[in-house]
PDB file of C-alpha atoms in Angstrom:
ATOM      1  CA  GLU A   1     174.094 -41.392  54.734  1.00  0.00           C
ATOM      2  CA  ALA A   2     177.773 -41.132  53.395  1.00  0.00           C
ATOM      3  CA  GLN A   3     178.703 -44.451  51.976  1.00  0.00           C
ATOM      4  CA  VAL A   4     180.450 -46.608  49.362  1.00  0.00           C
ATOM      5  CA  THR A   5     178.179 -49.125  47.721  1.00  0.00           C
ATOM      6  CA  GLN A   6     179.103 -52.081  45.658  1.00  0.00           C
ATOM      7  CA  ASN A   7     177.091 -54.475  43.603  1.00  0.00           C
ATOM      8  CA  PRO A   8     176.568 -57.402  43.587  1.00  0.00           C
ATOM      9  CA  ARG A   9     177.573 -58.406  47.024  1.00  0.00           C
ATOM     10  CA  TYR A  10     177.950 -62.030  46.054  1.00  0.00           C
ATOM     11  CA  LEU A  11     178.579 -63.436  42.527  1.00  0.00           C
ATOM     12  CA  ILE A  12     179.234 -66.976  41.359  1.00  0.00           C
ATOM     13  CA  THR A  13     180.179 -67.219  37.624  1.00  0.00           C
ATOM     14  CA  VAL A  14     181.987 -69.409  35.150  1.00  0.00           C
ATOM     15  CA  THR A  15     185.306 -69.042  33.500  1.00  0.00           C
ATOM     16  CA  GLY A  16     185.300 -66.539  30.655  1.00  0.00           C
ATOM     17  CA  LYS A  17     181.993 -64.864  31.137  1.00  0.00           C
ATOM     18  CA  LYS A  18     182.491 -61.161  31.313  1.00  0.00           C
ATOM     19  CA  LEU A  19     181.383 -59.314  34.494  1.00  0.00           C
ATOM     20  CA  THR A  20     181.164 -55.943  36.035  1.00  0.00           C
ATOM     21  CA  VAL A  21     181.248 -55.067  39.760  1.00  0.00           C
ATOM     22  CA  THR A  22     179.856 -51.523  40.308  1.00  0.00           C
ATOM     23  CA  CYS A  23     181.072 -49.145  42.826  1.00  0.00           C
ATOM     24  CA  SER A  24     179.432 -45.827  43.775  1.00  0.00           C
ATOM     25  CA  GLN A  25     180.260 -43.251  46.408  1.00  0.00           C
ATOM     26  CA  ASN A  26     177.986 -40.312  47.474  1.00  0.00           C
ATOM     27  CA  MET A  27     180.823 -38.223  49.232  1.00  0.00           C
ATOM     28  CA  ASN A  28     182.089 -36.277  46.197  1.00  0.00           C
ATOM     29  CA  HIS A  29     185.402 -38.051  46.674  1.00  0.00           C
ATOM     30  CA  GLU A  30     188.100 -37.482  44.009  1.00  0.00           C
ATOM     31  CA  TYR A  31     190.041 -40.654  44.698  1.00  0.00           C
ATOM     32  CA  MET A  32     188.689 -44.186  44.335  1.00  0.00           C
ATOM     33  CA  SER A  33     190.489 -47.547  44.167  1.00  0.00           C
ATOM     34  CA  TRP A  34     189.729 -51.298  44.077  1.00  0.00           C
ATOM     35  CA  TYR A  35     191.442 -53.978  46.276  1.00  0.00           C
ATOM     36  CA  ARG A  36     191.290 -57.664  46.460  1.00  0.00           C
ATOM     37  CA  GLN A  37     191.616 -59.641  49.714  1.00  0.00           C
ATOM     38  CA  ASP A  38     192.948 -63.100  49.730  1.00  0.00           C
ATOM     39  CA  PRO A  39     193.844 -65.413  52.687  1.00  0.00           C
ATOM     40  CA  GLY A  40     197.535 -65.181  53.414  1.00  0.00           C
ATOM     41  CA  LEU A  41     198.056 -62.346  50.914  1.00  0.00           C
ATOM     42  CA  GLY A  42     196.119 -59.516  52.640  1.00  0.00           C
ATOM     43  CA  LEU A  43     194.736 -56.610  50.756  1.00  0.00           C
ATOM     44  CA  ARG A  44     196.291 -55.678  47.429  1.00  0.00           C
ATOM     45  CA  GLN A  45     195.440 -52.726  45.208  1.00  0.00           C
ATOM     46  CA  ILE A  46     194.240 -53.553  41.754  1.00  0.00           C
ATOM     47  CA  TYR A  47     193.539 -50.159  40.217  1.00  0.00           C
ATOM     48  CA  TYR A  48     193.120 -46.625  41.339  1.00  0.00           C
ATOM     49  CA  SER A  49     191.658 -43.349  40.019  1.00  0.00           C
ATOM     50  CA  MET A  50     192.916 -39.881  41.000  1.00  0.00           C
ATOM     51  CA  ASN A  51     189.904 -38.282  39.215  1.00  0.00           C
ATOM     52  CA  VAL A  52     187.409 -38.568  36.456  1.00  0.00           C
ATOM     53  CA  GLU A  53     189.175 -40.011  33.344  1.00  0.00           C
ATOM     54  CA  VAL A  54     192.346 -40.634  35.232  1.00  0.00           C
ATOM     55  CA  THR A  55     193.158 -44.157  36.278  1.00  0.00           C
ATOM     56  CA  ASP A  56     196.292 -46.148  36.903  1.00  0.00           C
ATOM     57  CA  LYS A  57     197.462 -49.718  37.818  1.00  0.00           C
ATOM     58  CA  GLY A  58     197.980 -50.933  41.373  1.00  0.00           C
ATOM     59  CA  ASP A  59     199.862 -53.970  42.367  1.00  0.00           C
ATOM     60  CA  VAL A  60     197.816 -56.657  40.806  1.00  0.00           C
ATOM     61  CA  PRO A  61     196.032 -55.251  37.613  1.00  0.00           C
ATOM     62  CA  GLU A  62     196.265 -58.262  35.358  1.00  0.00           C
ATOM     63  CA  GLY A  63     192.949 -59.443  34.211  1.00  0.00           C
ATOM     64  CA  TYR A  64     191.040 -56.357  35.293  1.00  0.00           C
ATOM     65  CA  LYS A  65     189.881 -53.142  33.776  1.00  0.00           C
ATOM     66  CA  VAL A  66     188.332 -50.033  35.183  1.00  0.00           C
ATOM     67  CA  SER A  67     186.793 -46.830  33.993  1.00  0.00           C
ATOM     68  CA  ARG A  68     185.989 -43.474  35.657  1.00  0.00           C
ATOM     69  CA  LYS A  69     183.474 -41.638  33.493  1.00  0.00           C
ATOM     70  CA  GLU A  70     181.813 -39.847  36.431  1.00  0.00           C
ATOM     71  CA  LYS A  71     183.205 -38.904  39.753  1.00  0.00           C
ATOM     72  CA  ARG A  72     180.872 -41.101  41.782  1.00  0.00           C
ATOM     73  CA  ASN A  73     181.240 -44.344  39.936  1.00  0.00           C
ATOM     74  CA  PHE A  74     184.267 -46.632  39.471  1.00  0.00           C
ATOM     75  CA  PRO A  75     183.251 -50.007  38.083  1.00  0.00           C
ATOM     76  CA  LEU A  76     185.559 -53.017  37.938  1.00  0.00           C
ATOM     77  CA  ILE A  77     185.550 -55.092  34.855  1.00  0.00           C
ATOM     78  CA  LEU A  78     186.654 -58.673  34.390  1.00  0.00           C
ATOM     79  CA  GLU A  79     186.655 -59.329  30.597  1.00  0.00           C
ATOM     80  CA  SER A  80     187.377 -63.104  30.929  1.00  0.00           C
ATOM     81  CA  PRO A  81     187.349 -64.132  34.511  1.00  0.00           C
ATOM     82  CA  SER A  82     189.489 -67.097  35.655  1.00  0.00           C
ATOM     83  CA  PRO A  83     189.371 -69.088  38.879  1.00  0.00           C
ATOM     84  CA  ASN A  84     192.439 -67.228  40.260  1.00  0.00           C
ATOM     85  CA  GLN A  85     190.272 -64.183  40.361  1.00  0.00           C
ATOM     86  CA  THR A  86     188.079 -65.862  43.038  1.00  0.00           C
ATOM     87  CA  SER A  87     188.346 -63.345  45.846  1.00  0.00           C
ATOM     88  CA  LEU A  88     186.788 -60.790  48.118  1.00  0.00           C
ATOM     89  CA  TYR A  89     186.809 -57.418  46.405  1.00  0.00           C
ATOM     90  CA  PHE A  90     186.690 -53.936  48.046  1.00  0.00           C
ATOM     91  CA  CYS A  91     186.113 -50.499  46.504  1.00  0.00           C
ATOM     92  CA  ALA A  92     187.406 -47.575  48.427  1.00  0.00           C
ATOM     93  CA  SER A  93     187.176 -43.738  48.088  1.00  0.00           C
ATOM     94  CA  SER A  94     188.614 -40.565  49.777  1.00  0.00           C
ATOM     95  CA  PHE A  95     188.580 -36.887  49.264  1.00  0.00           C
ATOM     96  CA  ASP A  96     192.094 -36.889  47.925  1.00  0.00           C
ATOM     97  CA  PRO A  97     194.788 -39.686  47.585  1.00  0.00           C
ATOM     98  CA  GLY A  98     197.000 -38.282  50.254  1.00  0.00           C
ATOM     99  CA  SER A  99     195.957 -37.064  53.854  1.00  0.00           C
ATOM    100  CA  TYR A 100     192.296 -38.106  53.984  1.00  0.00           C
ATOM    101  CA  GLU A 101     191.048 -41.393  55.391  1.00  0.00           C
ATOM    102  CA  GLN A 102     189.751 -44.068  52.947  1.00  0.00           C
ATOM    103  CA  TYR A 103     186.200 -45.392  53.217  1.00  0.00           C
ATOM    104  CA  PHE A 104     185.621 -48.824  52.087  1.00  0.00           C
ATOM    105  CA  GLY A 105     182.635 -50.531  50.570  1.00  0.00           C
ATOM    106  CA  PRO A 106     181.049 -53.612  52.083  1.00  0.00           C
ATOM    107  CA  GLY A 107     182.829 -56.053  49.553  1.00  0.00           C
ATOM    108  CA  THR A 108     181.913 -58.324  46.760  1.00  0.00           C
ATOM    109  CA  ARG A 109     182.546 -62.018  47.087  1.00  0.00           C
ATOM    110  CA  LEU A 110     183.353 -63.373  43.703  1.00  0.00           C
ATOM    111  CA  THR A 111     183.608 -67.154  42.893  1.00  0.00           C
ATOM    112  CA  VAL A 112     184.706 -68.083  39.354  1.00  0.00           C
ATOM    113  CA  THR A 113     184.345 -71.742  38.569  1.00  0.00           C
TER     114      THR A 113
ATOM    115  CA  LYS B   1     208.485 -51.214  48.820  1.00  0.00           C
ATOM    116  CA  GLN B   2     206.669 -50.495  52.052  1.00  0.00           C
ATOM    117  CA  GLU B   3     206.275 -53.654  54.263  1.00  0.00           C
ATOM    118  CA  VAL B   4     203.795 -53.493  57.027  1.00  0.00           C
ATOM    119  CA  THR B   5     203.931 -56.166  59.840  1.00  0.00           C
ATOM    120  CA  GLN B   6     201.312 -56.728  62.597  1.00  0.00           C
ATOM    121  CA  ILE B   7     202.172 -58.521  65.784  1.00  0.00           C
ATOM    122  CA  PRO B   8     200.652 -60.635  67.149  1.00  0.00           C
ATOM    123  CA  ALA B   9     198.698 -62.453  64.446  1.00  0.00           C
ATOM    124  CA  ALA B  10     196.139 -63.532  66.985  1.00  0.00           C
ATOM    125  CA  LEU B  11     195.200 -62.513  70.453  1.00  0.00           C
ATOM    126  CA  SER B  12     192.719 -63.948  72.980  1.00  0.00           C
ATOM    127  CA  VAL B  13     191.934 -62.004  76.183  1.00  0.00           C
ATOM    128  CA  PRO B  14     189.199 -62.197  78.859  1.00  0.00           C
ATOM    129  CA  GLU B  15     186.688 -59.514  78.945  1.00  0.00           C
ATOM    130  CA  GLY B  16     187.845 -56.336  80.641  1.00  0.00           C
ATOM    131  CA  GLU B  17     191.463 -56.516  79.726  1.00  0.00           C
ATOM    132  CA  ASN B  18     193.177 -53.835  77.819  1.00  0.00           C
ATOM    133  CA  LEU B  19     194.310 -54.875  74.252  1.00  0.00           C
ATOM    134  CA  VAL B  20     197.616 -53.827  72.654  1.00  0.00           C
ATOM    135  CA  LEU B  21     198.001 -54.254  68.963  1.00  0.00           C
ATOM    136  CA  ASN B  22     201.257 -53.532  67.238  1.00  0.00           C
ATOM    137  CA  CYS B  23     202.089 -52.398  63.674  1.00  0.00           C
ATOM    138  CA  SER B  24     205.487 -51.760  62.201  1.00  0.00           C
ATOM    139  CA  PHE B  25     206.410 -50.383  58.798  1.00  0.00           C
ATOM    140  CA  THR B  26     209.679 -50.178  56.865  1.00  0.00           C
ATOM    141  CA  ASP B  27     209.482 -46.764  55.136  1.00  0.00           C
ATOM    142  CA  SER B  28     208.957 -43.787  57.386  1.00  0.00           C
ATOM    143  CA  ALA B  29     208.105 -41.336  54.497  1.00  0.00           C
ATOM    144  CA  ILE B  30     204.383 -41.633  54.877  1.00  0.00           C
ATOM    145  CA  TYR B  31     201.258 -39.510  54.604  1.00  0.00           C
ATOM    146  CA  ASN B  32     199.304 -41.174  57.467  1.00  0.00           C
ATOM    147  CA  LEU B  33     198.575 -44.479  59.050  1.00  0.00           C
ATOM    148  CA  GLN B  34     194.907 -45.796  59.475  1.00  0.00           C
ATOM    149  CA  TRP B  35     193.542 -48.535  61.546  1.00  0.00           C
ATOM    150  CA  PHE B  36     190.634 -50.579  60.509  1.00  0.00           C
ATOM    151  CA  ARG B  37     188.369 -53.136  61.950  1.00  0.00           C
ATOM    152  CA  GLN B  38     187.089 -56.074  59.838  1.00  0.00           C
ATOM    153  CA  ASP B  39     184.476 -58.523  60.912  1.00  0.00           C
ATOM    154  CA  PRO B  40     184.564 -61.996  59.228  1.00  0.00           C
ATOM    155  CA  GLY B  41     183.528 -61.806  55.522  1.00  0.00           C
ATOM    156  CA  LYS B  42     182.650 -58.105  56.028  1.00  0.00           C
ATOM    157  CA  GLY B  43     184.023 -54.804  54.948  1.00  0.00           C
ATOM    158  CA  LEU B  44     186.522 -52.469  56.697  1.00  0.00           C
ATOM    159  CA  THR B  45     185.539 -49.921  59.166  1.00  0.00           C
ATOM    160  CA  SER B  46     187.858 -47.083  59.768  1.00  0.00           C
ATOM    161  CA  LEU B  47     188.775 -46.816  63.441  1.00  0.00           C
ATOM    162  CA  LEU B  48     191.383 -44.065  63.615  1.00  0.00           C
ATOM    163  CA  LEU B  49     193.488 -42.019  61.212  1.00  0.00           C
ATOM    164  CA  ILE B  50     196.925 -40.609  62.261  1.00  0.00           C
ATOM    165  CA  GLN B  51     198.580 -38.089  60.018  1.00  0.00           C
ATOM    166  CA  SER B  52     202.391 -38.251  59.799  1.00  0.00           C
ATOM    167  CA  SER B  53     202.790 -34.969  61.827  1.00  0.00           C
ATOM    168  CA  GLN B  54     200.653 -36.388  64.826  1.00  0.00           C
ATOM    169  CA  ARG B  55     201.734 -38.718  67.648  1.00  0.00           C
ATOM    170  CA  GLU B  56     198.335 -40.096  68.617  1.00  0.00           C
ATOM    171  CA  GLN B  57     194.685 -40.107  68.093  1.00  0.00           C
ATOM    172  CA  THR B  58     191.931 -41.075  70.386  1.00  0.00           C
ATOM    173  CA  SER B  59     188.299 -42.106  69.977  1.00  0.00           C
ATOM    174  CA  GLY B  60     186.299 -43.446  72.990  1.00  0.00           C
ATOM    175  CA  ARG B  61     188.083 -46.617  74.232  1.00  0.00           C
ATOM    176  CA  LEU B  62     190.531 -46.531  71.368  1.00  0.00           C
ATOM    177  CA  ASN B  63     193.888 -44.814  71.297  1.00  0.00           C
ATOM    178  CA  ALA B  64     196.496 -45.084  68.578  1.00  0.00           C
ATOM    179  CA  SER B  65     200.090 -43.754  68.752  1.00  0.00           C
ATOM    180  CA  LEU B  66     202.561 -43.224  66.001  1.00  0.00           C
ATOM    181  CA  ASP B  67     206.218 -43.109  65.994  1.00  0.00           C
ATOM    182  CA  LYS B  68     207.192 -42.384  62.400  1.00  0.00           C
ATOM    183  CA  SER B  69     210.940 -42.277  62.994  1.00  0.00           C
ATOM    184  CA  SER B  70     210.957 -45.927  64.422  1.00  0.00           C
ATOM    185  CA  GLY B  71     208.242 -47.045  62.055  1.00  0.00           C
ATOM    186  CA  ARG B  72     205.849 -48.115  64.664  1.00  0.00           C
ATOM    187  CA  SER B  73     202.115 -47.619  65.646  1.00  0.00           C
ATOM    188  CA  THR B  74     200.214 -49.104  68.491  1.00  0.00           C
ATOM    189  CA  LEU B  75     196.438 -49.421  68.906  1.00  0.00           C
ATOM    190  CA  TYR B  76     195.219 -49.563  72.458  1.00  0.00           C
ATOM    191  CA  ILE B  77     191.696 -50.701  73.224  1.00  0.00           C
ATOM    192  CA  ALA B  78     190.762 -50.141  76.785  1.00  0.00           C
ATOM    193  CA  ALA B  79     188.472 -52.373  78.892  1.00  0.00           C
ATOM    194  CA  SER B  80     187.799 -54.993  76.029  1.00  0.00           C
ATOM    195  CA  GLN B  81     184.361 -56.348  75.400  1.00  0.00           C
ATOM    196  CA  PRO B  82     183.284 -59.447  73.409  1.00  0.00           C
ATOM    197  CA  GLY B  83     181.966 -57.041  70.723  1.00  0.00           C
ATOM    198  CA  ASP B  84     185.600 -56.037  70.129  1.00  0.00           C
ATOM    199  CA  SER B  85     186.320 -59.374  68.708  1.00  0.00           C
ATOM    200  CA  ALA B  86     187.387 -58.820  65.072  1.00  0.00           C
ATOM    201  CA  THR B  87     190.433 -58.575  62.935  1.00  0.00           C
ATOM    202  CA  TYR B  88     192.274 -55.345  63.108  1.00  0.00           C
ATOM    203  CA  LEU B  89     194.281 -54.086  60.134  1.00  0.00           C
ATOM    204  CA  CYS B  90     196.913 -51.331  60.043  1.00  0.00           C
ATOM    205  CA  ALA B  91     197.415 -49.592  56.755  1.00  0.00           C
ATOM    206  CA  VAL B  92     200.208 -47.101  55.882  1.00  0.00           C
ATOM    207  CA  LYS B  93     199.629 -44.429  53.153  1.00  0.00           C
ATOM    208  CA  GLY B  94     203.013 -43.779  51.396  1.00  0.00           C
ATOM    209  CA  LEU B  95     204.059 -40.593  49.626  1.00  0.00           C
ATOM    210  CA  ASP B  96     203.092 -42.449  46.339  1.00  0.00           C
ATOM    211  CA  TYR B  97     199.499 -42.389  47.704  1.00  0.00           C
ATOM    212  CA  LYS B  98     199.784 -46.247  47.876  1.00  0.00           C
ATOM    213  CA  LEU B  99     197.953 -47.827  50.907  1.00  0.00           C
ATOM    214  CA  SER B 100     199.928 -50.815  52.190  1.00  0.00           C
ATOM    215  CA  PHE B 101     198.158 -53.216  54.605  1.00  0.00           C
ATOM    216  CA  GLY B 102     199.447 -55.441  57.311  1.00  0.00           C
ATOM    217  CA  ALA B 103     198.123 -59.030  57.582  1.00  0.00           C
ATOM    218  CA  GLY B 104     196.020 -58.094  60.619  1.00  0.00           C
ATOM    219  CA  THR B 105     195.618 -59.170  64.205  1.00  0.00           C
ATOM    220  CA  THR B 106     192.630 -61.348  65.028  1.00  0.00           C
ATOM    221  CA  VAL B 107     191.271 -60.536  68.453  1.00  0.00           C
ATOM    222  CA  THR B 108     188.966 -62.674  70.474  1.00  0.00           C
ATOM    223  CA  VAL B 109     187.567 -61.308  73.690  1.00  0.00           C
ATOM    224  CA  ARG B 110     186.209 -64.124  75.995  1.00  0.00           C
ATOM    225  CA  ALA B 111     183.103 -63.286  78.013  1.00  0.00           C
TER     226      ALA B 111
END
């Protein structure tokens, strides 16, 4: 089944403890991106990747890192999480960044205490 | 900067009524517009994708129109059912490849 998977789905952690949220797609998509969704603010893009080894900042990149060593994986890294990073996170992918539709993962609900 | 607005923010209708959801955007230089459905606390499910050169797309009971020049799209859901209750999001893909989302319309279909 064609899909975008994320792990973990739920995570509660403490301030400053490094964490990684994994994202993987099995559709051979070139383009991948991360979003966060917050009440009243909607969905905002954190980082995106046009292809392997090519990443760039979205609208809210502060406090996050990403890497794209393989086409199928695009992990999101929080080196020192803070409570303001408590959010619902989505990974998405598409064949290319332009005309194709984006497929979203199921989401990761992160709580930082 | 692209601004995407969805009106109304919430909508409650009796089962069987047709739904009309509106989306407007400020910059008409776009690749496409995509409508999503989101159930509470869940991921986004793609409903329809309309390319900038298209005027409408249809899938089952869903029909979406696009008027790029006026910066508007409308999602029609025919003969609504309680299972259609969800939040519907409109997203516009700009020529910079950035996907800009509206805040969504929360739909409740009463049985």
